[in-house]
Short mmCIF file of C-alpha atoms in Angstrom, two decimals:
data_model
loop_
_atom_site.label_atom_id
_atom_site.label_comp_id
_atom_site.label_asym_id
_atom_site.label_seq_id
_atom_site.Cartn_x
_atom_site.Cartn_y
_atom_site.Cartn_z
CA UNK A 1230 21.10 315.63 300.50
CA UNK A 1231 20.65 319.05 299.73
CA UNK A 1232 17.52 320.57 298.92
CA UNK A 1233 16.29 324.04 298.00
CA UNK A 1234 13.63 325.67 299.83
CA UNK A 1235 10.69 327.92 297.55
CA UNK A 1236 8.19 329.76 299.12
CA UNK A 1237 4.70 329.22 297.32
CA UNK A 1238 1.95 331.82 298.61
CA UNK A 1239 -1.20 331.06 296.18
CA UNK A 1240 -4.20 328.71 296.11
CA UNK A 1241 -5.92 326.96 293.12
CA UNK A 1242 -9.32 327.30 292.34
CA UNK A 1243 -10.83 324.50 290.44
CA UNK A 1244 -14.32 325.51 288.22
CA UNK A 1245 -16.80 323.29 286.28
CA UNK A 1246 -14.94 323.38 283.26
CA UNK A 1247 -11.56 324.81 283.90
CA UNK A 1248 -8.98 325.67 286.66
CA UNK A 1249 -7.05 328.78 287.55
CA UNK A 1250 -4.31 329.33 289.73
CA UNK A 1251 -4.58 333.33 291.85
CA UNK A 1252 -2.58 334.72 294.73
CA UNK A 1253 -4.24 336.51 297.20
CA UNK A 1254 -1.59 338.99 297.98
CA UNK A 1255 1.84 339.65 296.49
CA UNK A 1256 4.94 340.71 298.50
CA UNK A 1257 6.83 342.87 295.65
CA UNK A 1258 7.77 346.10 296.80
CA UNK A 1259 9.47 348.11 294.10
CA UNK A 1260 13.65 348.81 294.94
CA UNK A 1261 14.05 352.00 296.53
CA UNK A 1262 17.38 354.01 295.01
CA UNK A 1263 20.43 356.01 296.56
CA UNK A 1264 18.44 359.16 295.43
CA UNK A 1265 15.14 358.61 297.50
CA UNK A 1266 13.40 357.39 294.05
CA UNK A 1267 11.66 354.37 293.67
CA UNK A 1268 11.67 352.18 290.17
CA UNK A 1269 11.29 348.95 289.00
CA UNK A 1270 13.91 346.31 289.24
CA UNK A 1271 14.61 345.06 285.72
CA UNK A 1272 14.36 345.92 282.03
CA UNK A 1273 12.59 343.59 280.19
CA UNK A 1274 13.73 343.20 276.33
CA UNK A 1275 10.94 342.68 274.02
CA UNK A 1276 9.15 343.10 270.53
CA UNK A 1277 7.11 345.62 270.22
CA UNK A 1278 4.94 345.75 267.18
CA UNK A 1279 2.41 349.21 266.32
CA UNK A 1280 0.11 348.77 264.42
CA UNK A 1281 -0.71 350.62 260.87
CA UNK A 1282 -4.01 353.25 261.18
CA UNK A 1283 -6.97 351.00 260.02
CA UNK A 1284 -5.51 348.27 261.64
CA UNK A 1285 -5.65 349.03 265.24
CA UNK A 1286 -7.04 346.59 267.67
CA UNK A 1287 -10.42 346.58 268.58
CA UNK A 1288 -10.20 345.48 272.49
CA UNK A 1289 -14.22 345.85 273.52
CA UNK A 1290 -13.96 342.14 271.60
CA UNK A 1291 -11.16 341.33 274.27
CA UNK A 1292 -14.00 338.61 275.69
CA UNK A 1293 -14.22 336.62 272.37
CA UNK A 1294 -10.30 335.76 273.06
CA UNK A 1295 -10.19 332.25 273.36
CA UNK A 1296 -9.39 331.10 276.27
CA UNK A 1297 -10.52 333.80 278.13
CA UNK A 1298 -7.26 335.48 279.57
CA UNK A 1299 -7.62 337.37 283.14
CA UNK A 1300 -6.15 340.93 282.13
CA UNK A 1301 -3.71 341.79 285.16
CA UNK A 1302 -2.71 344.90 283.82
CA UNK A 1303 -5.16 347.04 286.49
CA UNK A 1304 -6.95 348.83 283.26
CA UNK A 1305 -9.49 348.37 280.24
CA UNK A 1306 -7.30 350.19 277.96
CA UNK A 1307 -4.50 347.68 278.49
CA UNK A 1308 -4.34 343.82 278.23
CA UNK A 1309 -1.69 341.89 280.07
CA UNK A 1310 -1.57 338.24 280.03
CA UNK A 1311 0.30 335.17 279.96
CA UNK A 1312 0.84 333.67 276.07
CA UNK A 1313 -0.75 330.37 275.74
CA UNK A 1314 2.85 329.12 274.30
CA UNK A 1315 4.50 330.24 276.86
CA UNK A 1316 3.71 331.09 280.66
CA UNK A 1317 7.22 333.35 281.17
CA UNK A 1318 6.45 335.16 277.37
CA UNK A 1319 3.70 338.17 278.97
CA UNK A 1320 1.73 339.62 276.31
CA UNK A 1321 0.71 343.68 276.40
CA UNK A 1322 -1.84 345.04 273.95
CA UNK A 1323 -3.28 348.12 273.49
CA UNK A 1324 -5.24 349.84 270.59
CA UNK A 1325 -2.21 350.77 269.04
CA UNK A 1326 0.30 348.15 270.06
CA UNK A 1327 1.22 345.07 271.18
CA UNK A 1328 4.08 343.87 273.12
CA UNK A 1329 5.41 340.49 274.03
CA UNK A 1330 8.08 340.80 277.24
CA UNK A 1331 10.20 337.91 278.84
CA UNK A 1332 9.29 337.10 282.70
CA UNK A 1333 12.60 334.96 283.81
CA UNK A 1334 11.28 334.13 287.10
CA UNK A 1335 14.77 335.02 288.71
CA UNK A 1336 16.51 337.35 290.33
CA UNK A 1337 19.34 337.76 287.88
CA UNK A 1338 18.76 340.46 284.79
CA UNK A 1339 21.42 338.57 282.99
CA UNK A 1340 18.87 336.18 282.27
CA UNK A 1341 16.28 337.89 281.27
CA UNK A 1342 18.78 338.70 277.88
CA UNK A 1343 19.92 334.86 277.71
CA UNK A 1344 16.80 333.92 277.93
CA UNK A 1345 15.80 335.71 274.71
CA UNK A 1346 17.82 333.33 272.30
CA UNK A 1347 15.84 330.03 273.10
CA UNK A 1348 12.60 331.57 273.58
CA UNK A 1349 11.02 332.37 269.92
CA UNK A 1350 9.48 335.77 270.02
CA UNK A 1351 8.08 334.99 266.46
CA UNK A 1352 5.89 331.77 267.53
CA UNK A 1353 3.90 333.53 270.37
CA UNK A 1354 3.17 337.10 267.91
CA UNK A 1355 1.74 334.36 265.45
CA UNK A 1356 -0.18 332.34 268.29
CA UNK A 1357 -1.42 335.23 269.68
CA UNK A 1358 -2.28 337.32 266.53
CA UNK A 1359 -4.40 334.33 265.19
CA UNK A 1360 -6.30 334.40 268.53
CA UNK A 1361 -7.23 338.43 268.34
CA UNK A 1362 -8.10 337.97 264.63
CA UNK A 1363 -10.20 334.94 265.41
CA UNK A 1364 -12.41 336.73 268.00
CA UNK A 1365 -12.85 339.98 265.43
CA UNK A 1366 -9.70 341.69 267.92
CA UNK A 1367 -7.45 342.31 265.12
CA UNK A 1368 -9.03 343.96 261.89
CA UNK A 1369 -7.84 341.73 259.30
CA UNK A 1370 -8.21 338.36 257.71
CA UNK A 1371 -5.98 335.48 259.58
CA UNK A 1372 -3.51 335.60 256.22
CA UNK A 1373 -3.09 339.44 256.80
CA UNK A 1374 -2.53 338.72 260.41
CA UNK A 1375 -0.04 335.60 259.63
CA UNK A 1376 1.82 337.79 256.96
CA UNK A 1377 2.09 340.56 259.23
CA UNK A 1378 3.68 338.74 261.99
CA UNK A 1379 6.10 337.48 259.22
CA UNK A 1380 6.91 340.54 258.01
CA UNK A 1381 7.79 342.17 261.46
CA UNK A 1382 10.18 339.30 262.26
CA UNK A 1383 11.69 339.75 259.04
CA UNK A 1384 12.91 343.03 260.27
CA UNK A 1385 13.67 342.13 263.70
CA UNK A 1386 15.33 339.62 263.21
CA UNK A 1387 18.90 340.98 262.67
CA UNK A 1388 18.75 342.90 266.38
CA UNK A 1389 18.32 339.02 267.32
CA UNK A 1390 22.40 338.57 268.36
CA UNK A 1391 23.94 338.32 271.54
CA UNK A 1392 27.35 339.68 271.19
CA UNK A 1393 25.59 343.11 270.72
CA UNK A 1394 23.29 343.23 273.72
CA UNK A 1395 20.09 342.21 272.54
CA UNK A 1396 17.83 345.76 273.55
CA UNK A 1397 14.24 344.40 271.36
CA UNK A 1398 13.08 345.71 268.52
CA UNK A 1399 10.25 347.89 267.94
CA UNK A 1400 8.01 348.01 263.91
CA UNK A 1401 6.57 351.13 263.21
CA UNK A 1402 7.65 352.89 266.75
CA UNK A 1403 6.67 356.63 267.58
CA UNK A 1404 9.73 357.78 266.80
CA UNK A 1405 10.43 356.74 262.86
CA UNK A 1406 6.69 358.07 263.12
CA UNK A 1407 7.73 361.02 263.88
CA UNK A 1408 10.63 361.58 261.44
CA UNK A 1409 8.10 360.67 258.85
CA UNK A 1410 5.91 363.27 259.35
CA UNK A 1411 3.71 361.67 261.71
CA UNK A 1412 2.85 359.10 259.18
CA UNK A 1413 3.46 355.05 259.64
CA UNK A 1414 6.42 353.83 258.32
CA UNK A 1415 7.13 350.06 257.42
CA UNK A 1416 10.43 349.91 259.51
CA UNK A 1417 11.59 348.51 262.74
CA UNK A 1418 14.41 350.05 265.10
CA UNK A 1419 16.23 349.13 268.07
CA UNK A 1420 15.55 350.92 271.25
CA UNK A 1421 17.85 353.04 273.15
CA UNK A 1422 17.07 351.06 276.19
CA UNK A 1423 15.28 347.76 276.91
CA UNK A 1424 13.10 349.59 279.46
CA UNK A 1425 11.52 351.65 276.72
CA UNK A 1426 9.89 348.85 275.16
CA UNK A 1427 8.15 347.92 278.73
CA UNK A 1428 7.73 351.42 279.30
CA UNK A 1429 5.70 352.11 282.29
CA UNK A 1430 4.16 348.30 282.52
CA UNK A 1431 8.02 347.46 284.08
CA UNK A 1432 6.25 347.60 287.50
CA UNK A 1433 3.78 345.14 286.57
CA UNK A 1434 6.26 343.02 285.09
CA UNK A 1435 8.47 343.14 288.13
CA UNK A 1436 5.28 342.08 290.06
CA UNK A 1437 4.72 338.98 287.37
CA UNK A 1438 8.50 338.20 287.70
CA UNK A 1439 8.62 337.89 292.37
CA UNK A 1440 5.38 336.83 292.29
CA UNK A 1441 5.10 333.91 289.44
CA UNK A 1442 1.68 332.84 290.98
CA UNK A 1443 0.30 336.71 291.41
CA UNK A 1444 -3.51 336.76 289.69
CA UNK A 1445 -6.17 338.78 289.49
CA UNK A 1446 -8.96 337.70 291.64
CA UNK A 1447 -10.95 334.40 290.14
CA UNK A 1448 -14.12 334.32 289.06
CA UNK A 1449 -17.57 334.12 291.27
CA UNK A 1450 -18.48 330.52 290.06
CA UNK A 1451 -14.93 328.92 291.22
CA UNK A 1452 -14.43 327.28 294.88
CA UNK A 1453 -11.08 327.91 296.40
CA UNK A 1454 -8.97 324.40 297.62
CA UNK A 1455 -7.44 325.69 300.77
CA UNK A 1456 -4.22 324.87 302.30
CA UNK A 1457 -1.60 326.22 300.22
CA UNK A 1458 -1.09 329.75 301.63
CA UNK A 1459 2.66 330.27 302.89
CA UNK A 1460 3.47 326.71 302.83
CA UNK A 1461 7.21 325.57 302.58
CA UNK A 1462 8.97 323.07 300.55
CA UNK A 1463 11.75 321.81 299.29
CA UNK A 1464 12.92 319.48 296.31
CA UNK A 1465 16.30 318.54 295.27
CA UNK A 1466 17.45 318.52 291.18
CA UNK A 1467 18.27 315.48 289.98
CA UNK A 1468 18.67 315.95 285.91
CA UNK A 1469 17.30 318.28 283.15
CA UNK A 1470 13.53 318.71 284.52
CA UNK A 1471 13.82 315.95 287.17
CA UNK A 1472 13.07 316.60 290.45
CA UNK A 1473 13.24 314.71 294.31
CA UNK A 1474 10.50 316.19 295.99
CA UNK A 1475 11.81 316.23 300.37
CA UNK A 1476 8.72 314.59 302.57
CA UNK A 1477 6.78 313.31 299.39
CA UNK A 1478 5.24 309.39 299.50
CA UNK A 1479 7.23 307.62 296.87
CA UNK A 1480 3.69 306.88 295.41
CA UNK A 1481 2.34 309.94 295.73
CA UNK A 1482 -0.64 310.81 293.46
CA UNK A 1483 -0.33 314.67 291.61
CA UNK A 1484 -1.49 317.25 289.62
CA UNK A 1485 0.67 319.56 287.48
CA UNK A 1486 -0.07 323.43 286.59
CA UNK A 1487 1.03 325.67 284.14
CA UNK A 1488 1.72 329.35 285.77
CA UNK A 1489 -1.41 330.11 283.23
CA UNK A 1490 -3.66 327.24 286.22
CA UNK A 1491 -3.72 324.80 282.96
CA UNK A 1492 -3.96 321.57 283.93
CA UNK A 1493 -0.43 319.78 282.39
CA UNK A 1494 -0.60 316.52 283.50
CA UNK A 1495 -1.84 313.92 286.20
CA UNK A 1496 -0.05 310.86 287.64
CA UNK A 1497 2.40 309.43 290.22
CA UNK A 1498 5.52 310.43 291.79
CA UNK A 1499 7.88 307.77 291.22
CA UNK A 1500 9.89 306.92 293.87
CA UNK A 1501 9.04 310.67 295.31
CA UNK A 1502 10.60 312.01 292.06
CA UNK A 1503 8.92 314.13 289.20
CA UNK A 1504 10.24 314.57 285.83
CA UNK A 1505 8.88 317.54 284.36
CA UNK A 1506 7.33 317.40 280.52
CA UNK A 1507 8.15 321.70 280.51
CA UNK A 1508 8.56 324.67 283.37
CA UNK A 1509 7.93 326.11 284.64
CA UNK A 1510 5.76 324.27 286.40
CA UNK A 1511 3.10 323.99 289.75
CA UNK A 1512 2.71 320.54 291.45
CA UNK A 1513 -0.27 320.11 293.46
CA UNK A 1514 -0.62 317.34 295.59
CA UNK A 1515 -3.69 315.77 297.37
CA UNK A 1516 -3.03 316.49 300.62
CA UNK A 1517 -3.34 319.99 299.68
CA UNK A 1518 0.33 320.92 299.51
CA UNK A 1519 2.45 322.56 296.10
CA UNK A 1520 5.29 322.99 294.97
CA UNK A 1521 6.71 325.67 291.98
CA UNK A 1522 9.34 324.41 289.88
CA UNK A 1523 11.39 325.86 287.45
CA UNK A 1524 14.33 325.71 285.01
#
């Protein structure tokens, strides 16, 4: 048999009421180039949508959010976060903005474009934009903020073909501002390159991207489950989301994690295989060992 090795370097910490999933440290080092320069390693294609004055986001209510989200972004001004939806869709919001970028997990940027035609930017803007107008985030009622989220993809939608190079799509960006005089203007536009929509959260995207487990610190009131920290294992594919998990008990009891540290599912390997219900996915097992799957 042949089996793929993954290096896992994370713990889990389980609270009273819910359970989060942190790294300690993260090895990504950014790529250094032929001039000297160092940048990040991918573009990341994604919708970007900016807000009309009187409708900017009020993010001192950023603690209403529910669930709470763990901002990884290094700054109050910014929120970044995994969508509920969707743990490789990362949601960035400012005042004036808000962004929703594709995390492939992979070392390929090929996918990070492929990957845009089966994931629905749409779904997660609406999830998301309910959320923010729910806890008083968003100034507007929840049909402004549903309507909105319409209209946007109703403009985006024809950059949404892959024989052109999907780039994203921006509504209302700085510069139509600026050909209007500064004022908004109920357009959207391609960008001239993918990395403009990411813009100078590309680093912390590349860090989300090598490091699927990377989170902030958790908080005080959690105990850490020890064990897991630069642990090796490997699992061979079987089918579409089944996996044969190498040195596993056929009978062996588990947990399964969203890359978010939601609690999926509980149950028994069968046989030492796993079928996953959706990746990407984190097994934990109880002799303290993991195991991060994906598609």
């Amino acid at each position: 048999m042949k089996f793929t090795k993954f290096l896992f370097a994370g713990a889990f910490c389980a609270g009273a009421l819910t359970t989060s999933l942190h790294a300690a440290e993260c090895s990504y080092e950014p790529p250094v180039r032929e001039s000297g320069s160092t940048g990040a390693y991918f573009e990341y294609p994604a919708v970007s949508l900016y807000l009309f004055e009187g409708r900017y986001l009020d993010l001192s209510k950023m603690d209403q959010r529910e669930p709470t989200v763990k901002n990884v972004s290094g700054t109050d001004t910014v929120w970044m976060y995994r969508s509920e939806l969707d743990s490789t869709m990362i949601v960035i919001a400012s005042e004036k903005v808000v962004k929703v970028a594709r995390v492939a997990y992979s070392d390929n940027q090929d996918d990070f474009v492929d990957s845009l035609f089966s994931v629905h930017h749409d779904a997660v803007f609406k999830d998301e934009f309910a959320r923010l107008q729910k806890a008083d985030v968003f100034k507007g009622t929840a049909e402004q903020a549903d309507s909105l989220v319409n209209h946007v993809f109703e403009l985006c939608g024809r950059y949404y073909w892959k024989e052109g190079g999907y780039s994203g799509c921006e509504f209302n960006p700085p510069e139509l501002r600026r050909r209007n005089g500064g004022k908004d203007i109920d357009k959207a536009d391609v960008p001239l390159a993918s990395s403009a929509v990411a813009g100078i959260h590309a680093f912390r995207l590349d860090t989300l991207n090598f490091c699927p487990d990377y989170r902030f610190a958790t908080d005080t009131n959690t105990t850490t489950i020890p064990g897991l920290s630069q642990a090796r294992f490997s699992f061979k594919k079987l089918g579409q989301n089944r996996y044969q998990i190498a040195g596993a008990r056929p009978n062996s009891p588990y947990k399964a994690f969203s890359l978010n540290g939601q609690l999926i599912e509980s149950g028994i390997l069968n046989g030492g295989a796993f079928t996953a219900k959706k990746l990407p996915v984190i097994l934990l097992f109880n002799d303290g060992r993991s195991i991060y799957l994906k598609d």
